[in-house]
Coordinates of C-alpha atoms (C1' of nucleotides) in Angstrom, one line a residue:
Chain A
X1 CA -31.0 11.7 11.5
X2 CA -31.1 8.2 10.4
X3 CA -30.4 5.8 13.2
X4 CA -27.4 4.1 11.5
X5 CA -25.7 7.6 11.1
X6 CA -26.6 8.6 14.6
X7 CA -24.9 5.4 15.9
X8 CA -21.8 6.2 13.9
X9 CA -21.5 9.8 15.4
X10 CA -22.4 8.5 18.9
X11 CA -19.6 5.9 18.8
X12 CA -16.9 8.4 17.7
X13 CA -17.9 11.7 19.3
X14 CA -19.7 13.2 22.1
X15 CA -22.0 15.2 20.0
X16 CA -25.4 15.9 21.5
X17 CA -28.8 15.7 19.9
X18 CA -28.8 19.3 19.0
X19 CA -25.6 19.0 17.0
X20 CA -26.7 15.9 15.3
X21 CA -29.9 17.5 14.1
X22 CA -27.8 20.4 12.8
X23 CA -25.7 18.1 10.7
X24 CA -28.5 15.9 9.6
X25 CA -30.0 18.2 6.8
X26 CA -26.7 18.2 4.8
X27 CA -27.4 14.5 4.0
X28 CA -29.7 13.4 1.4
X29 CA -30.8 9.8 0.5
X30 CA -30.0 8.1 -2.7
X31 CA -30.4 4.7 -4.3
X32 CA -28.2 2.8 -6.7
X33 CA -29.0 -0.2 -8.6
X34 CA -26.9 -3.4 -8.6
X35 CA -23.5 -2.8 -10.6
X36 CA -24.2 0.8 -11.1
X37 CA -21.3 3.2 -11.3
X38 CA -21.4 5.8 -8.6
X39 CA -18.1 7.4 -9.7
X40 CA -16.2 6.9 -12.8
X41 CA -12.5 7.5 -13.2
X42 CA -11.7 10.9 -14.5
X43 CA -14.8 12.5 -12.8
X44 CA -14.3 14.8 -9.8
X45 CA -15.8 13.1 -6.6
X46 CA -18.4 15.4 -5.2
X47 CA -19.9 13.5 -2.4
X48 CA -19.1 11.3 0.6
X49 CA -21.6 8.5 0.8
X50 CA -22.7 6.8 4.0
X51 CA -24.1 3.4 3.3
X52 CA -27.6 2.5 4.8
X53 CA -27.9 -0.9 3.0
X54 CA -26.1 -2.8 0.3
X55 CA -22.4 -2.5 -0.7
X56 CA -20.0 -0.7 -2.8
X57 CA -16.4 -1.1 -3.9
X58 CA -13.6 1.4 -4.6
X59 CA -11.4 0.1 -7.5
X60 CA -9.0 1.1 -10.2
X61 CA -8.5 -0.2 -13.8
X62 CA -5.0 -0.1 -15.0
X63 CA -3.9 0.3 -18.6
X64 CA -4.2 -3.3 -19.6
X65 CA -7.9 -3.3 -18.2
X66 CA -7.0 -5.2 -15.0
X67 CA -9.2 -4.2 -12.1
X68 CA -7.8 -3.7 -8.6
X69 CA -10.3 -3.4 -5.7
X70 CA -9.1 -1.3 -2.8
X71 CA -11.9 -1.2 -0.5
X72 CA -15.4 -2.8 0.2
X73 CA -18.0 -0.6 2.1
X74 CA -20.8 -2.3 3.6
X75 CA -23.8 -1.0 5.8
X76 CA -22.8 1.6 8.4
X77 CA -19.6 2.8 6.6
X78 CA -18.6 5.9 4.7
X79 CA -17.4 5.3 1.1
X80 CA -15.9 8.0 -1.2
X81 CA -12.9 8.5 -3.3
X82 CA -10.8 10.6 -0.9
X83 CA -7.9 11.2 -3.2
X84 CA -10.4 13.1 -5.4
X85 CA -12.5 14.5 -2.6
X86 CA -9.6 16.0 -0.8
X87 CA -7.8 17.5 -3.7
X88 CA -10.8 18.4 -6.0
X89 CA -8.9 16.8 -8.9
X90 CA -10.4 14.0 -11.2
X91 CA -10.5 10.5 -9.6
X92 CA -8.3 7.8 -10.9
X93 CA -10.7 5.4 -9.1
X94 CA -14.1 4.1 -9.6
X95 CA -16.9 3.5 -7.2
X96 CA -19.5 0.9 -8.1
X97 CA -22.4 -0.5 -6.1
X98 CA -22.2 -4.3 -6.0
X99 CA -25.8 -4.8 -4.8
X100 CA -29.0 -2.6 -4.6
X101 CA -27.7 0.1 -2.4
X102 CA -29.2 2.9 -0.3
X103 CA -27.0 5.8 0.9
X104 CA -26.9 9.2 2.6
X105 CA -24.7 11.3 0.6
X106 CA -23.2 14.7 1.7
X107 CA -21.7 17.1 -0.8
X108 CA -18.0 17.8 -0.5
X109 CA -18.4 21.6 0.1
X110 CA -20.8 20.9 2.9
X111 CA -18.7 18.2 4.3
X112 CA -15.7 20.2 4.5
X113 CA -17.6 23.2 5.8
X114 CA -18.8 21.0 8.7
X115 CA -15.3 19.5 9.2
X116 CA -14.1 23.2 9.7
X117 CA -17.0 24.4 11.9
X118 CA -18.4 21.3 13.8
X119 CA -16.0 19.6 16.2
X120 CA -18.0 16.4 15.9
X121 CA -17.5 16.3 12.1
X122 CA -13.8 17.2 12.4
X123 CA -13.3 14.3 14.8
X124 CA -15.2 11.8 12.6
X125 CA -13.3 12.9 9.5
X126 CA -10.0 12.5 11.4
X127 CA -11.1 9.1 12.4
X128 CA -12.1 8.1 8.9
X129 CA -8.7 9.2 7.6
X130 CA -6.8 7.4 10.4
X131 CA -8.8 4.3 9.9
X132 CA -8.4 4.2 6.1
X133 CA -4.6 4.9 6.6
X134 CA -4.2 2.1 9.1
X135 CA -6.3 -0.4 7.1
X136 CA -4.4 0.3 4.0
X137 CA -1.1 0.0 5.7
X138 CA -2.2 -3.2 7.5
X139 CA -3.3 -4.8 4.2
X140 CA -0.1 -3.9 2.5
X141 CA 1.9 -5.4 5.4
X142 CA -0.2 -8.5 5.5
X143 CA 0.0 -9.1 1.8
X144 CA 3.6 -8.2 1.2
X145 CA 5.3 -11.4 0.2
X146 CA 2.2 -13.4 0.8
X147 CA 1.5 -16.0 -2.0
X148 CA -1.9 -16.5 -3.4
X149 CA -3.0 -19.3 -0.8
X150 CA -2.0 -17.0 2.1
X151 CA -4.1 -14.2 0.7
X152 CA -7.1 -16.4 0.5
X153 CA -6.5 -17.5 4.1
X154 CA -6.1 -14.0 5.2
X155 CA -9.6 -13.2 3.8
X156 CA -11.2 -16.2 5.5
X157 CA -9.7 -14.9 8.8
X158 CA -10.6 -11.2 8.5
X159 CA -13.6 -10.9 6.2
X160 CA -15.0 -14.3 5.6
X161 CA -18.5 -13.1 4.6
X162 CA -17.0 -11.5 1.5
X163 CA -16.1 -14.8 0.0
X164 CA -19.8 -15.8 -0.2
X165 CA -21.4 -12.5 -0.6
X166 CA -19.3 -11.2 -3.7
X167 CA -18.3 -12.7 -7.1
X168 CA -14.9 -14.4 -7.5
X169 CA -13.9 -11.9 -10.1
X170 CA -14.4 -9.0 -7.6
X171 CA -12.9 -10.9 -4.7
X172 CA -9.8 -11.8 -6.8
X173 CA -9.3 -8.2 -7.8
X174 CA -9.3 -7.4 -4.1
X175 CA -6.7 -10.0 -3.4
X176 CA -4.3 -9.2 -6.3
X177 CA -4.7 -12.6 -8.0
X178 CA -6.7 -13.9 -10.9
X179 CA -10.1 -15.4 -10.7
X180 CA -8.6 -18.7 -12.2
X181 CA -6.1 -18.9 -9.2
X182 CA -8.9 -18.1 -6.8
X183 CA -11.0 -20.7 -8.2
X184 CA -8.3 -23.3 -8.0
X185 CA -7.6 -22.4 -4.3
X186 CA -11.3 -22.5 -3.3
X187 CA -11.4 -26.1 -4.8
X188 CA -8.7 -27.0 -2.5
X189 CA -10.4 -25.9 0.7
Chain B
X1 CA 11.0 27.9 16.1
X2 CA 13.4 26.3 13.5
X3 CA 13.0 27.9 10.1
X4 CA 12.4 24.6 8.3
X5 CA 9.5 23.8 10.7
X6 CA 8.3 27.4 10.5
X7 CA 8.0 27.0 6.7
X8 CA 6.3 23.8 7.2
X9 CA 3.4 25.4 9.2
X10 CA 3.5 28.7 7.1
X11 CA 2.8 26.7 3.9
X12 CA -0.1 24.7 5.4
X13 CA -1.9 27.1 7.9
X14 CA -2.3 30.7 8.5
X15 CA -0.8 30.6 12.0
X16 CA 0.8 33.8 13.2
X17 CA 4.2 34.1 14.9
X18 CA 2.4 34.0 18.3
X19 CA 1.0 30.6 17.7
X20 CA 4.1 29.3 16.2
X21 CA 6.1 30.4 19.4
X22 CA 3.5 28.7 21.5
X23 CA 3.9 25.4 19.7
X24 CA 7.7 25.6 19.5
X25 CA 8.7 24.5 23.0
X26 CA 7.0 21.2 22.6
X27 CA 9.6 20.1 20.1
X28 CA 13.1 19.0 21.2
X29 CA 16.2 18.4 19.0
X30 CA 17.7 14.9 18.7
X31 CA 20.3 13.3 16.4
X32 CA 20.7 9.7 15.2
X33 CA 23.7 8.0 13.7
X34 CA 23.7 6.3 10.4
X35 CA 21.7 3.1 10.4
X36 CA 20.4 3.6 14.0
X37 CA 17.1 2.4 14.9
X38 CA 14.7 5.0 15.9
X39 CA 11.7 2.6 16.6
X40 CA 11.7 -1.1 16.7
X41 CA 8.7 -3.4 15.8
X42 CA 6.9 -4.2 19.1
X43 CA 7.6 -0.8 20.7
X44 CA 5.0 1.8 21.1
X45 CA 5.8 4.9 19.1
X46 CA 6.0 7.9 21.4
X47 CA 7.1 10.6 19.1
X48 CA 6.5 12.3 15.8
X49 CA 9.8 13.3 14.2
X50 CA 10.3 16.4 11.9
X51 CA 13.5 15.9 9.9
X52 CA 16.0 18.9 9.8
X53 CA 18.7 17.0 7.9
X54 CA 19.4 13.4 6.9
X55 CA 16.9 10.7 6.0
X56 CA 14.8 7.9 7.8
X57 CA 12.9 5.1 6.2
X58 CA 9.8 3.3 7.7
X59 CA 9.8 -0.4 7.0
X60 CA 8.5 -3.8 8.1
X61 CA 10.2 -7.2 8.3
X62 CA 7.9 -10.2 7.6
X63 CA 8.2 -13.6 9.1
X64 CA 10.8 -14.8 6.5
X65 CA 12.9 -11.7 7.3
X66 CA 12.1 -9.9 4.2
X67 CA 12.1 -6.1 4.5
X68 CA 9.5 -3.8 3.0
X69 CA 10.1 -0.2 2.9
X70 CA 6.9 2.0 2.9
X71 CA 8.2 5.5 3.2
X72 CA 11.3 7.6 2.9
X73 CA 11.4 10.9 4.8
X74 CA 13.9 13.5 3.9
X75 CA 14.6 17.0 5.2
X76 CA 11.5 19.0 5.9
X77 CA 9.2 16.0 6.4
X78 CA 7.6 14.5 9.4
X79 CA 8.2 10.8 9.9
X80 CA 6.5 8.5 12.5
X81 CA 4.8 5.2 12.8
X82 CA 1.1 6.5 12.6
X83 CA -0.4 3.2 13.0
X84 CA 1.2 3.0 16.4
X85 CA 1.0 6.7 17.4
X86 CA -2.8 6.8 16.6
X87 CA -3.7 3.6 18.5
X88 CA -1.1 3.6 21.2
X89 CA -0.5 0.0 20.3
X90 CA 2.9 -1.6 19.7
X91 CA 4.2 -0.9 16.2
X92 CA 4.5 -3.6 13.6
X93 CA 6.9 -1.2 11.7
X94 CA 10.4 -0.1 12.2
X95 CA 12.0 3.4 11.8
X96 CA 15.7 3.6 10.9
X97 CA 17.9 6.6 10.0
X98 CA 19.7 6.0 6.9
X99 CA 22.2 8.8 7.4
X100 CA 23.3 10.9 10.1
X101 CA 20.1 12.6 11.0
X102 CA 18.9 15.5 13.1
X103 CA 15.4 15.9 14.0
X104 CA 12.9 17.9 16.1
X105 CA 10.6 15.4 17.9
X106 CA 7.4 15.9 19.7
X107 CA 5.9 13.6 22.2
X108 CA 2.6 11.9 21.1
X109 CA 0.6 13.3 24.2
X110 CA 1.8 16.8 23.4
X111 CA 1.1 16.3 19.8
X112 CA -2.5 15.2 20.1
X113 CA -3.0 17.8 22.8
X114 CA -2.1 20.4 20.2
X115 CA -4.2 18.7 17.7
X116 CA -7.2 19.2 19.9
X117 CA -6.4 22.8 21.1
X118 CA -4.5 24.6 18.3
X119 CA -6.3 24.9 15.0
X120 CA -3.0 25.2 13.1
X121 CA -1.8 21.8 14.4
X122 CA -5.2 20.3 13.7
X123 CA -4.9 21.4 10.2
X124 CA -1.3 20.3 9.9
X125 CA -2.3 16.9 11.2
X126 CA -5.1 16.6 8.8
X127 CA -2.9 17.5 6.0
X128 CA -0.3 14.9 7.0
X129 CA -2.9 12.2 7.1
X130 CA -4.4 13.1 3.9
X131 CA -1.0 13.2 2.2
X132 CA 0.0 9.8 3.7
X133 CA -3.3 8.4 2.6
X134 CA -3.0 9.7 -1.0
X135 CA 0.6 8.8 -1.3
X136 CA 0.0 5.3 -0.3
X137 CA -3.0 4.9 -2.5
X138 CA -1.2 6.4 -5.4
X139 CA 1.8 4.1 -4.9
X140 CA -0.5 1.0 -4.8
X141 CA -2.2 2.1 -7.9
X142 CA 1.0 2.8 -9.7
X143 CA 2.6 -0.5 -8.7
X144 CA -0.4 -2.8 -9.1
X145 CA 0.3 -5.2 -11.9
X146 CA 3.6 -3.3 -12.7
X147 CA 6.5 -5.5 -13.5
X148 CA 10.0 -4.9 -12.1
X149 CA 11.1 -2.7 -15.0
X150 CA 8.1 -0.5 -14.7
X151 CA 8.6 0.0 -11.0
X152 CA 12.2 1.1 -11.6
X153 CA 11.1 3.5 -14.2
X154 CA 8.4 4.8 -11.9
X155 CA 11.2 5.6 -9.3
X156 CA 13.3 7.2 -12.0
X157 CA 10.3 9.4 -12.9
X158 CA 9.1 10.3 -9.3
X159 CA 12.0 10.2 -6.9
X160 CA 15.2 9.9 -9.1
X161 CA 17.5 11.1 -6.3
X162 CA 16.6 7.9 -4.2
X163 CA 18.4 5.7 -6.7
X164 CA 21.8 7.5 -6.2
X165 CA 21.4 8.5 -2.5
X166 CA 20.5 5.1 -1.0
X167 CA 21.7 1.5 -1.2
X168 CA 20.3 -1.0 -3.7
X169 CA 19.1 -3.1 -0.9
X170 CA 16.9 -0.5 0.7
X171 CA 15.6 0.8 -2.7
X172 CA 14.7 -2.8 -3.8
X173 CA 12.7 -3.3 -0.6
X174 CA 10.7 0.0 -1.5
X175 CA 10.0 -1.3 -4.9
X176 CA 9.0 -4.8 -3.8
X177 CA 11.7 -6.6 -5.9
X178 CA 15.0 -8.2 -4.9
X179 CA 18.4 -6.4 -5.0
X180 CA 19.4 -8.9 -7.6
X181 CA 16.6 -7.9 -10.0
X182 CA 17.2 -4.3 -9.3
X183 CA 20.8 -4.7 -10.1
X184 CA 20.1 -6.4 -13.3
X185 CA 17.6 -3.6 -14.4
X186 CA 20.1 -0.9 -13.5
X187 CA 22.7 -2.5 -15.7
X188 CA 20.3 -2.4 -18.6
X189 CA 19.8 1.4 -18.4
Chain C
dC1 C1' -34.5 -20.8 -26.3
dG2 C1' -30.3 -18.3 -27.2
dA3 C1' -26.6 -15.1 -25.5
dG4 C1' -23.7 -13.5 -22.3
dG5 C1' -21.3 -13.7 -18.2
dC6 C1' -19.0 -16.3 -14.7
dC7 C1' -16.8 -20.5 -12.9
dT8 C1' -13.8 -24.4 -13.5
dT9 C1' -10.0 -26.9 -15.2
dG10 C1' -6.1 -28.4 -18.1
dA11 C1' -1.8 -27.1 -20.8
dC12 C1' 1.8 -24.0 -21.3
dC13 C1' 5.5 -20.8 -20.1
dG14 C1' 7.8 -16.6 -18.7
dC15 C1' 9.0 -13.4 -15.1
dG16 C1' 11.5 -12.8 -11.3
dG17 C1' 12.9 -15.2 -6.9
dT18 C1' 16.7 -18.2 -5.0
dC19 C1' 21.2 -19.8 -4.6
dA20 C1' 26.0 -19.8 -5.3
dA21 C1' 30.3 -17.7 -6.8
dT22 C1' 33.1 -13.7 -7.6
dG23 C1' 34.7 -9.1 -7.1
dC24 C1' 34.7 -4.6 -5.1
dC25 C1' 34.7 -1.1 -1.5
dC26 C1' 35.9 0.4 2.9
dG27 C1' 36.7 0.4 7.7
dT28 C1' 39.5 -1.4 11.3
dG29 C1' 43.4 -3.0 13.6
dG30 C1' 48.1 -5.0 13.7
Chain D
dC1 C1' 50.9 0.8 5.0
dC2 C1' 49.1 -3.5 4.3
dA3 C1' 46.1 -7.5 5.5
dC4 C1' 41.9 -9.0 6.7
dG5 C1' 36.9 -9.3 6.8
dG6 C1' 32.2 -7.9 6.2
dG7 C1' 28.7 -6.1 3.5
dC8 C1' 27.1 -5.0 -0.7
dA9 C1' 26.9 -5.4 -5.9
dT10 C1' 27.0 -8.2 -9.8
dT11 C1' 26.1 -12.1 -12.7
dG12 C1' 25.0 -16.8 -14.1
dA13 C1' 22.1 -21.0 -13.7
dC14 C1' 18.0 -23.0 -12.2
dC15 C1' 13.1 -23.5 -11.4
dG16 C1' 8.5 -22.9 -9.5
dC17 C1' 4.4 -19.9 -8.8
dG18 C1' 0.9 -18.1 -11.0
dG19 C1' -0.6 -15.6 -15.1
dT20 C1' -2.4 -16.6 -19.8
dC21 C1' -5.3 -18.8 -23.1
dA22 C1' -8.6 -22.0 -24.6
dA23 C1' -12.4 -25.1 -24.0
dG24 C1' -16.5 -26.6 -21.6
dG25 C1' -20.4 -26.3 -18.4
dC26 C1' -23.8 -23.8 -15.7
dC27 C1' -26.8 -20.2 -14.5
dT28 C1' -29.6 -16.1 -15.4
dC29 C1' -32.2 -13.0 -17.8
dG30 C1' -34.5 -11.1 -21.8

DNA sequence: CGAGGCCTTGACCGCGGTCAATGCCCGTGG
DNA sequence: CCACGGGCATTGACCGCGGTCAAGGCCTCG
C-alpha cells in the first residue's frame, strides 16, 4: 500500500497491516495531465480518487457558462463527485486536474463493497462524508453576507497557498467573485 | 417504537422488529413551544431530534445580526446540528422550533454507540449524512449566480408549501435575500 | 513570430440592500 | 369590548458594490 494512503488510514482507523494489505489491491494508479478532465458533467462518476501528487478541483458550470469551484483536493486527500458516486446518477459537477496529477483510484462498486464489509473503510467513509459536510457548511457560514474583500481575506487566512499555486480565474470561481474583482483586490494588498 | 420512526428505519434498512425494539428505548419524547430555541450558538449539541409533528429550522446569525437559514425540518425528518454533534465542539448554528413541535430525541453518546454497534443505525446515519451533503451541494449549485427572482421560483418548484407555512422573514433568510425583496417578488407573481 | 489565454484597469450601470414611513394583524390587558 | 403596542408585510426613494464590457499588455507555446 502506498505510504500516503497508509498514513490516511492509520490516522483515522485502527486497521492493522493485514487489513491494509487486503484493501490495497482495490486501488489502481493513474495519471492525469494538467487541465485534463477526470469527470464531465452528465457522466456517472465511477471512481473515488486518492491524490498522490498534484491537484484537482470539483466544479460546476451554470447555464450562463459561469464556473463555480466547490473543492480543491491536494496531495493526501480523496476527491470524487459524491453526489453521483452515492446515487449512481449522472454528475452535475466536473472534476479537472489543475496540475500533472497522480492518483490511486478505486471503483465505486469495490469502494461500497469495502464500506459494507471492512470496518476501517466504513469508518474512513463516514469520516470523509462528515468532513465534507462540515467543510461545506463552514464555508457557507463564513461566506454568507461576506463581501468580496472579506472572501479574499478568508482565503489568505485559511488556504493562503492557493492564491499563489492556482490561477486567478480558478480562485475567483471558488470565492464566488469575478477574476476582475479578484485582480483589483489583490492590487490593493 | 413510534410509527413515524419505524417507517423511517423500514424505508432505509432491513432491520427487523427485534432490532427496532432494541433501539427504541434510546429515544425520548419532548415538546417545544412555537419560536422556542432548541439549541443556541455556543452550546454543544447533545441530541439528534426526530420530528413527530411541527417544524424546526437550523440557522446562523452573522456578526451584523443577519440570519441565514440552512435547513427546514418537518415531520418525519431528523434535525440536529451535525457540525457540533460530530465534533463535540460548540455549535455556531442555532436550532429553533417554528411551530409547536413534538420530537423524539436521542442523546449523542447513545446515538454514536448505536452507530458503532447496530448496522441499521450505521446505515441510517450514513444515509442522513449523504442526504445532507447532497442537499447542501444541490442548493449551492442551484443558487450559485441565481438572482432573487430565480431563487423564489426555485422554492416554488421544490418546496412550495414553505412559502405559505412560514413567515417571509424566515423564508428570505433561507433564500439569501431580504424580506423586502421577497415581498416585492411575491407581489409580482 | 503569431495566436491565444490570462491579468489588469477604466467606465458604466443595474440589481438588490438599506432606510423610512405606513398599514395590517393579533395578542394582551384594562 | 376597545385601546394599545409589537412584530411583520408592504412600498417608495436612494445608492453602492460588484458585475459587465472593452482595451491594452504580458507570457507561453507551437
